[in-house]
Amino acid sequence: MWGNGLKWMFLIVGTIIGAGYASGRELWEFFGAESGLAIVLFAVLFSISCAVILTVSKKEQTTHYLPVLEKVLGKRLAKAYDVMIILYLFSVTVIMLAGAGATLEVYHIPTWLGIIVNGFLVVIIFIKGTSGMTKINALLIPILIVCLLAVLLVYQHSIGFTFSFNLQEQKNWPSSLTFTSLNILPIIAVLGAVGNQINHRGEIYIASIGSGAILGTVSYIYNESLLTVAQEIIFYEIPLFVILKHYPSVMVLAISLVLWLAIYTTAASGVLGLLSRIRVKVTGEPWVIALLLVALMAPLTLFGFSTLISILYPLYGILNLYILAALLLYPILRHPATKKKR
């Protein structure tokens, strides 16, 4: 139970901590000043949403996300969100590939080379089918979390730990809703693909509570760190490099590795979600389909990493508010006490 629960937890965290998140760009778009309460609310809402998605996926023994959508939204709305999830997964994976190029620019390596290498690594993971995805996440995500937290805590130690939480100054709390809803679609897509592999209800509690706690903690520390360099973020494609600009090159190298791991796991999770849906109607080797998908995505990376995030992420955050509400209300509406006696 614990082994599988942790495996799903790392799959969830690996899906969320992508280039947008690990670079700080995504957090800065939604949070910033007066956001302590917003981050706490996000952690709670995210855990509840994951628990509902995992519960439905287990009950329906799903191999892709459409049955989850139909159960939560009904068949009519599920069709609309099916299209949205496909577009979301495609565009977010484009952002991950663009982030791969932006990360290597620090070392004056051509953007296109970073995109090609990362795309190649994403395709490689599917040579042995889709089972390799959870194994890679179980290996890489703990390393990624430890490295990111270490960098942030070292920085906070150097400035004397500037954490603050004043309940009178929490005007940005509504951002918790849009930030949670933004991250719901990829979770539905990825967890819907593994519903038939969930064996015990305890796995659901471990994965949902654990992922919410990890993401909430990292988000709070990260946001507090970014607030200290707020005036300089506008000049950087990747905000995290503002924090590291006065640090030794070894530290920059370490965070570049963290970003690459984040890009890799999230891009692979996005392709996994697309694969699980496409293979319902298209037959073929997973790695071949993954290769075709990455080839289609590559030209779109020319729009740029920060531009894609600033436009698409807030848009998806608003569009997904309905599905977030449906997930949060699902346990109440499906509870026996709320059903009329026949």
PDB file of C-alpha atoms in Angstrom, residues 43-283:
ATOM      1  CA  ALA A  43      -2.746  22.689  -0.909  1.00  0.00           C
ATOM      2  CA  VAL A  44      -6.095  21.753   0.654  1.00  0.00           C
ATOM      3  CA  LEU A  45      -8.132  22.068  -2.557  1.00  0.00           C
ATOM      4  CA  PHE A  46      -5.507  20.175  -4.533  1.00  0.00           C
ATOM      5  CA  SER A  47      -5.479  17.260  -2.050  1.00  0.00           C
ATOM      6  CA  ILE A  48      -9.281  16.976  -2.135  1.00  0.00           C
ATOM      7  CA  SER A  49      -9.321  17.099  -5.948  1.00  0.00           C
ATOM      8  CA  CYS A  50      -6.633  14.408  -6.232  1.00  0.00           C
ATOM      9  CA  ALA A  51      -8.511  12.173  -3.784  1.00  0.00           C
ATOM     10  CA  VAL A  52     -11.702  12.455  -5.853  1.00  0.00           C
ATOM     11  CA  ILE A  53      -9.881  11.782  -9.138  1.00  0.00           C
ATOM     12  CA  LEU A  54      -8.070   8.752  -7.687  1.00  0.00           C
ATOM     13  CA  THR A  55     -11.288   7.404  -6.144  1.00  0.00           C
ATOM     14  CA  VAL A  56     -13.204   7.640  -9.420  1.00  0.00           C
ATOM     15  CA  SER A  57     -10.267   6.213 -11.398  1.00  0.00           C
ATOM     16  CA  LYS A  58     -10.023   3.226  -9.032  1.00  0.00           C
ATOM     17  CA  LYS A  59     -13.758   2.592  -9.041  1.00  0.00           C
ATOM     18  CA  GLU A  60     -13.996   2.733 -12.839  1.00  0.00           C
ATOM     19  CA  GLN A  61     -10.654   0.886 -13.324  1.00  0.00           C
ATOM     20  CA  THR A  62      -9.698   3.428 -15.967  1.00  0.00           C
ATOM     21  CA  THR A  63      -6.907   3.265 -18.546  1.00  0.00           C
ATOM     22  CA  HIS A  64      -7.513   6.812 -19.812  1.00  0.00           C
ATOM     23  CA  TYR A  65      -9.151   9.955 -18.464  1.00  0.00           C
ATOM     24  CA  LEU A  66     -12.481  10.119 -20.378  1.00  0.00           C
ATOM     25  CA  PRO A  67     -14.427   7.842 -17.962  1.00  0.00           C
ATOM     26  CA  VAL A  68     -13.314  10.103 -15.087  1.00  0.00           C
ATOM     27  CA  LEU A  69     -14.610  13.193 -16.897  1.00  0.00           C
ATOM     28  CA  GLU A  70     -17.917  11.483 -17.704  1.00  0.00           C
ATOM     29  CA  LYS A  71     -18.412  10.451 -14.085  1.00  0.00           C
ATOM     30  CA  VAL A  72     -17.635  13.905 -12.674  1.00  0.00           C
ATOM     31  CA  LEU A  73     -19.145  16.162 -15.369  1.00  0.00           C
ATOM     32  CA  GLY A  74     -21.621  14.016 -17.307  1.00  0.00           C
ATOM     33  CA  LYS A  75     -21.200  12.870 -20.911  1.00  0.00           C
ATOM     34  CA  ARG A  76     -22.043  16.176 -22.624  1.00  0.00           C
ATOM     35  CA  LEU A  77     -19.572  18.361 -20.748  1.00  0.00           C
ATOM     36  CA  ALA A  78     -17.039  15.536 -20.735  1.00  0.00           C
ATOM     37  CA  LYS A  79     -16.766  15.794 -24.516  1.00  0.00           C
ATOM     38  CA  ALA A  80     -15.935  19.510 -24.309  1.00  0.00           C
ATOM     39  CA  TYR A  81     -13.337  18.986 -21.575  1.00  0.00           C
ATOM     40  CA  ASP A  82     -11.930  16.020 -23.465  1.00  0.00           C
ATOM     41  CA  VAL A  83     -10.969  18.395 -26.273  1.00  0.00           C
ATOM     42  CA  MET A  84      -9.662  20.942 -23.741  1.00  0.00           C
ATOM     43  CA  ILE A  85      -7.470  18.340 -22.023  1.00  0.00           C
ATOM     44  CA  ILE A  86      -5.955  17.282 -25.329  1.00  0.00           C
ATOM     45  CA  LEU A  87      -5.192  20.926 -26.177  1.00  0.00           C
ATOM     46  CA  TYR A  88      -3.897  21.554 -22.652  1.00  0.00           C
ATOM     47  CA  LEU A  89      -1.572  18.565 -22.589  1.00  0.00           C
ATOM     48  CA  PHE A  90      -0.283  19.397 -26.054  1.00  0.00           C
ATOM     49  CA  SER A  91       0.360  23.074 -25.273  1.00  0.00           C
ATOM     50  CA  VAL A  92       1.885  22.435 -21.833  1.00  0.00           C
ATOM     51  CA  THR A  93       4.287  19.896 -23.306  1.00  0.00           C
ATOM     52  CA  VAL A  94       5.238  22.565 -25.860  1.00  0.00           C
ATOM     53  CA  ILE A  95       5.969  24.886 -22.909  1.00  0.00           C
ATOM     54  CA  MET A  96       8.135  22.196 -21.280  1.00  0.00           C
ATOM     55  CA  LEU A  97      10.186  21.798 -24.456  1.00  0.00           C
ATOM     56  CA  ALA A  98      10.556  25.585 -24.733  1.00  0.00           C
ATOM     57  CA  GLY A  99      11.672  25.598 -21.095  1.00  0.00           C
ATOM     58  CA  ALA A 100      14.364  23.052 -21.937  1.00  0.00           C
ATOM     59  CA  GLY A 101      15.814  25.486 -24.449  1.00  0.00           C
ATOM     60  CA  ALA A 102      15.523  28.474 -22.088  1.00  0.00           C
ATOM     61  CA  THR A 103      17.359  26.614 -19.301  1.00  0.00           C
ATOM     62  CA  LEU A 104      20.384  25.850 -21.470  1.00  0.00           C
ATOM     63  CA  GLU A 105      20.633  29.466 -22.677  1.00  0.00           C
ATOM     64  CA  VAL A 106      22.432  30.233 -19.392  1.00  0.00           C
ATOM     65  CA  TYR A 107      25.356  28.207 -20.762  1.00  0.00           C
ATOM     66  CA  HIS A 108      25.088  29.798 -24.224  1.00  0.00           C
ATOM     67  CA  ILE A 109      23.847  26.505 -25.683  1.00  0.00           C
ATOM     68  CA  PRO A 110      21.443  26.958 -28.639  1.00  0.00           C
ATOM     69  CA  THR A 111      17.768  26.773 -27.677  1.00  0.00           C
ATOM     70  CA  TRP A 112      16.981  24.303 -30.447  1.00  0.00           C
ATOM     71  CA  LEU A 113      19.559  21.840 -29.101  1.00  0.00           C
ATOM     72  CA  GLY A 114      17.956  21.789 -25.652  1.00  0.00           C
ATOM     73  CA  ILE A 115      14.553  21.192 -27.234  1.00  0.00           C
ATOM     74  CA  ILE A 116      15.814  18.302 -29.374  1.00  0.00           C
ATOM     75  CA  VAL A 117      17.673  16.581 -26.522  1.00  0.00           C
ATOM     76  CA  ASN A 118      14.736  16.846 -24.123  1.00  0.00           C
ATOM     77  CA  GLY A 119      12.297  15.662 -26.777  1.00  0.00           C
ATOM     78  CA  PHE A 120      14.533  12.673 -27.484  1.00  0.00           C
ATOM     79  CA  LEU A 121      14.649  11.738 -23.782  1.00  0.00           C
ATOM     80  CA  VAL A 122      10.841  11.956 -23.560  1.00  0.00           C
ATOM     81  CA  VAL A 123      10.456   9.542 -26.477  1.00  0.00           C
ATOM     82  CA  ILE A 124      13.020   7.107 -25.015  1.00  0.00           C
ATOM     83  CA  ILE A 125      10.964   6.589 -21.845  1.00  0.00           C
ATOM     84  CA  PHE A 126       8.116   5.044 -23.858  1.00  0.00           C
ATOM     85  CA  ILE A 127      10.176   2.379 -25.615  1.00  0.00           C
ATOM     86  CA  LYS A 128       9.133  -0.100 -22.907  1.00  0.00           C
ATOM     87  CA  GLY A 129       5.549   1.135 -22.902  1.00  0.00           C
ATOM     88  CA  THR A 130       3.850   3.500 -20.443  1.00  0.00           C
ATOM     89  CA  SER A 131       4.900   1.626 -17.271  1.00  0.00           C
ATOM     90  CA  GLY A 132       8.324   3.275 -17.416  1.00  0.00           C
ATOM     91  CA  MET A 133       6.743   6.633 -16.616  1.00  0.00           C
ATOM     92  CA  THR A 134       5.876   5.814 -12.979  1.00  0.00           C
ATOM     93  CA  LYS A 135       9.290   4.180 -12.421  1.00  0.00           C
ATOM     94  CA  ILE A 136      11.119   7.278 -13.670  1.00  0.00           C
ATOM     95  CA  ASN A 137       8.988   9.543 -11.465  1.00  0.00           C
ATOM     96  CA  ALA A 138       9.632   7.382  -8.386  1.00  0.00           C
ATOM     97  CA  LEU A 139      13.359   7.762  -9.030  1.00  0.00           C
ATOM     98  CA  LEU A 140      13.677  11.385 -10.133  1.00  0.00           C
ATOM     99  CA  ILE A 141      11.002  13.289  -8.184  1.00  0.00           C
ATOM    100  CA  PRO A 142      12.494  12.780  -4.677  1.00  0.00           C
ATOM    101  CA  ILE A 143      15.832  14.034  -6.037  1.00  0.00           C
ATOM    102  CA  LEU A 144      14.125  16.995  -7.688  1.00  0.00           C
ATOM    103  CA  ILE A 145      12.229  18.013  -4.537  1.00  0.00           C
ATOM    104  CA  VAL A 146      15.297  17.722  -2.295  1.00  0.00           C
ATOM    105  CA  CYS A 147      17.459  19.767  -4.693  1.00  0.00           C
ATOM    106  CA  LEU A 148      14.867  22.521  -5.145  1.00  0.00           C
ATOM    107  CA  LEU A 149      14.188  22.789  -1.409  1.00  0.00           C
ATOM    108  CA  ALA A 150      17.919  22.800  -0.648  1.00  0.00           C
ATOM    109  CA  VAL A 151      18.528  25.708  -3.036  1.00  0.00           C
ATOM    110  CA  LEU A 152      15.607  27.707  -1.633  1.00  0.00           C
ATOM    111  CA  LEU A 153      16.534  27.071   2.012  1.00  0.00           C
ATOM    112  CA  VAL A 154      20.188  27.978   1.413  1.00  0.00           C
ATOM    113  CA  TYR A 155      19.012  31.238  -0.142  1.00  0.00           C
ATOM    114  CA  GLN A 156      16.618  31.933   2.739  1.00  0.00           C
ATOM    115  CA  HIS A 157      19.405  31.224   5.230  1.00  0.00           C
ATOM    116  CA  SER A 158      21.630  33.760   3.461  1.00  0.00           C
ATOM    117  CA  ILE A 159      19.009  36.507   3.844  1.00  0.00           C
ATOM    118  CA  GLY A 160      17.947  35.535   7.368  1.00  0.00           C
ATOM    119  CA  PHE A 161      14.685  33.668   6.640  1.00  0.00           C
ATOM    120  CA  THR A 162      12.175  36.329   5.600  1.00  0.00           C
ATOM    121  CA  PHE A 163       8.999  34.262   6.035  1.00  0.00           C
ATOM    122  CA  SER A 164       5.916  36.222   7.081  1.00  0.00           C
ATOM    123  CA  PHE A 165       2.201  35.446   7.385  1.00  0.00           C
ATOM    124  CA  ASN A 166      -0.212  38.219   8.299  1.00  0.00           C
ATOM    125  CA  LEU A 167      -3.897  37.274   8.095  1.00  0.00           C
ATOM    126  CA  GLN A 168      -4.759  40.944   7.610  1.00  0.00           C
ATOM    127  CA  GLU A 169      -2.777  41.008   4.356  1.00  0.00           C
ATOM    128  CA  GLN A 170      -4.059  38.083   2.299  1.00  0.00           C
ATOM    129  CA  LYS A 171      -5.961  39.791  -0.513  1.00  0.00           C
ATOM    130  CA  ASN A 172      -4.676  37.392  -3.153  1.00  0.00           C
ATOM    131  CA  TRP A 173      -6.526  34.331  -1.769  1.00  0.00           C
ATOM    132  CA  PRO A 174      -8.751  33.927  -4.912  1.00  0.00           C
ATOM    133  CA  SER A 175      -5.603  32.917  -6.820  1.00  0.00           C
ATOM    134  CA  SER A 176      -5.790  29.591  -4.994  1.00  0.00           C
ATOM    135  CA  LEU A 177      -8.824  28.721  -7.117  1.00  0.00           C
ATOM    136  CA  THR A 178      -7.304  29.508 -10.504  1.00  0.00           C
ATOM    137  CA  PHE A 179      -3.934  27.955  -9.602  1.00  0.00           C
ATOM    138  CA  THR A 180      -5.616  24.737  -8.437  1.00  0.00           C
ATOM    139  CA  SER A 181      -7.891  24.590 -11.477  1.00  0.00           C
ATOM    140  CA  LEU A 182      -4.901  25.120 -13.783  1.00  0.00           C
ATOM    141  CA  ASN A 183      -3.234  22.025 -12.359  1.00  0.00           C
ATOM    142  CA  ILE A 184      -6.338  19.824 -12.314  1.00  0.00           C
ATOM    143  CA  LEU A 185      -6.447  18.904 -16.022  1.00  0.00           C
ATOM    144  CA  PRO A 186      -3.015  17.253 -16.234  1.00  0.00           C
ATOM    145  CA  ILE A 187      -3.747  15.354 -13.006  1.00  0.00           C
ATOM    146  CA  ILE A 188      -6.999  13.980 -14.441  1.00  0.00           C
ATOM    147  CA  ALA A 189      -5.177  13.007 -17.631  1.00  0.00           C
ATOM    148  CA  VAL A 190      -2.316  11.233 -15.865  1.00  0.00           C
ATOM    149  CA  LEU A 191      -4.221   9.560 -13.012  1.00  0.00           C
ATOM    150  CA  GLY A 192      -6.964   8.476 -15.394  1.00  0.00           C
ATOM    151  CA  ALA A 193      -4.328   6.460 -17.241  1.00  0.00           C
ATOM    152  CA  VAL A 194      -3.430   4.403 -14.133  1.00  0.00           C
ATOM    153  CA  GLY A 195      -6.820   3.850 -12.457  1.00  0.00           C
ATOM    154  CA  ASN A 196      -6.718   0.104 -13.148  1.00  0.00           C
ATOM    155  CA  GLN A 197      -3.425  -0.139 -11.218  1.00  0.00           C
ATOM    156  CA  ILE A 198      -4.762   1.278  -7.913  1.00  0.00           C
ATOM    157  CA  ASN A 199      -5.409  -1.622  -5.523  1.00  0.00           C
ATOM    158  CA  HIS A 200      -6.106  -0.143  -2.094  1.00  0.00           C
ATOM    159  CA  ARG A 201      -7.998   2.879  -0.776  1.00  0.00           C
ATOM    160  CA  GLY A 202      -5.034   3.735   1.445  1.00  0.00           C
ATOM    161  CA  GLU A 203      -2.992   4.494  -1.675  1.00  0.00           C
ATOM    162  CA  ILE A 204      -5.418   7.307  -2.436  1.00  0.00           C
ATOM    163  CA  TYR A 205      -4.963   8.978   0.967  1.00  0.00           C
ATOM    164  CA  ILE A 206      -1.166   8.697   0.838  1.00  0.00           C
ATOM    165  CA  ALA A 207      -0.965  10.104  -2.693  1.00  0.00           C
ATOM    166  CA  SER A 208      -3.470  12.961  -2.299  1.00  0.00           C
ATOM    167  CA  ILE A 209      -2.469  14.223   1.157  1.00  0.00           C
ATOM    168  CA  GLY A 210       1.248  13.718   0.498  1.00  0.00           C
ATOM    169  CA  SER A 211       1.244  15.549  -2.840  1.00  0.00           C
ATOM    170  CA  GLY A 212      -0.783  18.458  -1.443  1.00  0.00           C
ATOM    171  CA  ALA A 213       1.564  18.813   1.555  1.00  0.00           C
ATOM    172  CA  ILE A 214       4.712  18.715  -0.607  1.00  0.00           C
ATOM    173  CA  LEU A 215       3.441  21.167  -3.201  1.00  0.00           C
ATOM    174  CA  GLY A 216       2.040  23.520  -0.565  1.00  0.00           C
ATOM    175  CA  THR A 217       5.312  23.605   1.394  1.00  0.00           C
ATOM    176  CA  VAL A 218       7.554  24.079  -1.644  1.00  0.00           C
ATOM    177  CA  SER A 219       5.202  26.721  -3.097  1.00  0.00           C
ATOM    178  CA  TYR A 220       5.216  28.781   0.111  1.00  0.00           C
ATOM    179  CA  ILE A 221       9.006  28.746   0.509  1.00  0.00           C
ATOM    180  CA  TYR A 222       9.480  29.463  -3.201  1.00  0.00           C
ATOM    181  CA  ASN A 223       7.008  32.352  -3.250  1.00  0.00           C
ATOM    182  CA  GLU A 224       8.556  33.960  -0.160  1.00  0.00           C
ATOM    183  CA  SER A 225      11.970  33.729  -1.827  1.00  0.00           C
ATOM    184  CA  LEU A 226      10.738  35.312  -5.062  1.00  0.00           C
ATOM    185  CA  LEU A 227       9.222  38.221  -3.132  1.00  0.00           C
ATOM    186  CA  THR A 228      12.712  39.264  -2.057  1.00  0.00           C
ATOM    187  CA  VAL A 229      13.796  39.723  -5.697  1.00  0.00           C
ATOM    188  CA  ALA A 230      10.467  40.950  -7.093  1.00  0.00           C
ATOM    189  CA  GLN A 231      11.873  44.080  -8.787  1.00  0.00           C
ATOM    190  CA  GLU A 232      14.353  42.090 -10.883  1.00  0.00           C
ATOM    191  CA  ILE A 233      12.131  39.228 -12.066  1.00  0.00           C
ATOM    192  CA  ILE A 234      10.856  41.224 -15.054  1.00  0.00           C
ATOM    193  CA  PHE A 235      14.331  41.072 -16.625  1.00  0.00           C
ATOM    194  CA  TYR A 236      14.647  37.285 -16.455  1.00  0.00           C
ATOM    195  CA  GLU A 237      13.017  34.490 -18.481  1.00  0.00           C
ATOM    196  CA  ILE A 238      13.536  32.143 -15.517  1.00  0.00           C
ATOM    197  CA  PRO A 239      12.914  33.907 -12.137  1.00  0.00           C
ATOM    198  CA  LEU A 240      14.895  31.334 -10.174  1.00  0.00           C
ATOM    199  CA  PHE A 241      18.099  32.518 -11.803  1.00  0.00           C
ATOM    200  CA  VAL A 242      17.551  35.924 -10.143  1.00  0.00           C
ATOM    201  CA  ILE A 243      17.931  34.195  -6.792  1.00  0.00           C
ATOM    202  CA  LEU A 244      21.083  32.428  -7.968  1.00  0.00           C
ATOM    203  CA  LYS A 245      22.835  35.264  -9.780  1.00  0.00           C
ATOM    204  CA  HIS A 246      25.261  35.962  -6.918  1.00  0.00           C
ATOM    205  CA  TYR A 247      25.901  32.294  -6.216  1.00  0.00           C
ATOM    206  CA  PRO A 248      28.784  30.131  -7.475  1.00  0.00           C
ATOM    207  CA  SER A 249      28.493  28.483 -10.877  1.00  0.00           C
ATOM    208  CA  VAL A 250      28.140  25.104  -9.129  1.00  0.00           C
ATOM    209  CA  MET A 251      24.830  26.272  -7.634  1.00  0.00           C
ATOM    210  CA  VAL A 252      23.602  27.469 -11.036  1.00  0.00           C
ATOM    211  CA  LEU A 253      24.577  24.114 -12.501  1.00  0.00           C
ATOM    212  CA  ALA A 254      22.647  22.315  -9.754  1.00  0.00           C
ATOM    213  CA  ILE A 255      19.458  24.306 -10.351  1.00  0.00           C
ATOM    214  CA  SER A 256      19.803  23.829 -14.096  1.00  0.00           C
ATOM    215  CA  LEU A 257      19.781  20.090 -13.437  1.00  0.00           C
ATOM    216  CA  VAL A 258      16.692  20.483 -11.238  1.00  0.00           C
ATOM    217  CA  LEU A 259      14.921  22.407 -14.002  1.00  0.00           C
ATOM    218  CA  TRP A 260      15.847  19.775 -16.529  1.00  0.00           C
ATOM    219  CA  LEU A 261      14.480  17.016 -14.312  1.00  0.00           C
ATOM    220  CA  ALA A 262      11.269  19.002 -13.841  1.00  0.00           C
ATOM    221  CA  ILE A 263      10.948  19.616 -17.571  1.00  0.00           C
ATOM    222  CA  TYR A 264      11.591  15.983 -18.351  1.00  0.00           C
ATOM    223  CA  THR A 265       9.076  14.528 -15.880  1.00  0.00           C
ATOM    224  CA  THR A 266       6.290  16.959 -16.796  1.00  0.00           C
ATOM    225  CA  ALA A 267       6.830  16.650 -20.546  1.00  0.00           C
ATOM    226  CA  ALA A 268       6.775  12.868 -20.186  1.00  0.00           C
ATOM    227  CA  SER A 269       3.592  13.068 -18.049  1.00  0.00           C
ATOM    228  CA  GLY A 270       1.939  15.219 -20.714  1.00  0.00           C
ATOM    229  CA  VAL A 271       2.824  12.759 -23.459  1.00  0.00           C
ATOM    230  CA  LEU A 272       1.595   9.887 -21.224  1.00  0.00           C
ATOM    231  CA  GLY A 273      -1.811  11.583 -20.911  1.00  0.00           C
ATOM    232  CA  LEU A 274      -2.003  12.131 -24.671  1.00  0.00           C
ATOM    233  CA  LEU A 275      -0.886   8.578 -25.395  1.00  0.00           C
ATOM    234  CA  SER A 276      -3.491   7.033 -23.100  1.00  0.00           C
ATOM    235  CA  ARG A 277      -6.232   8.945 -24.947  1.00  0.00           C
ATOM    236  CA  ILE A 278      -4.923   8.569 -28.507  1.00  0.00           C
ATOM    237  CA  ARG A 279      -4.337   4.822 -28.232  1.00  0.00           C
ATOM    238  CA  VAL A 280      -8.069   4.256 -27.756  1.00  0.00           C
ATOM    239  CA  LYS A 281      -8.441   4.971 -31.487  1.00  0.00           C
ATOM    240  CA  VAL A 282      -4.891   4.704 -32.852  1.00  0.00           C
ATOM    241  CA  THR A 283      -2.768   1.565 -32.758  1.00  0.00           C
TER     242      THR A 283
END
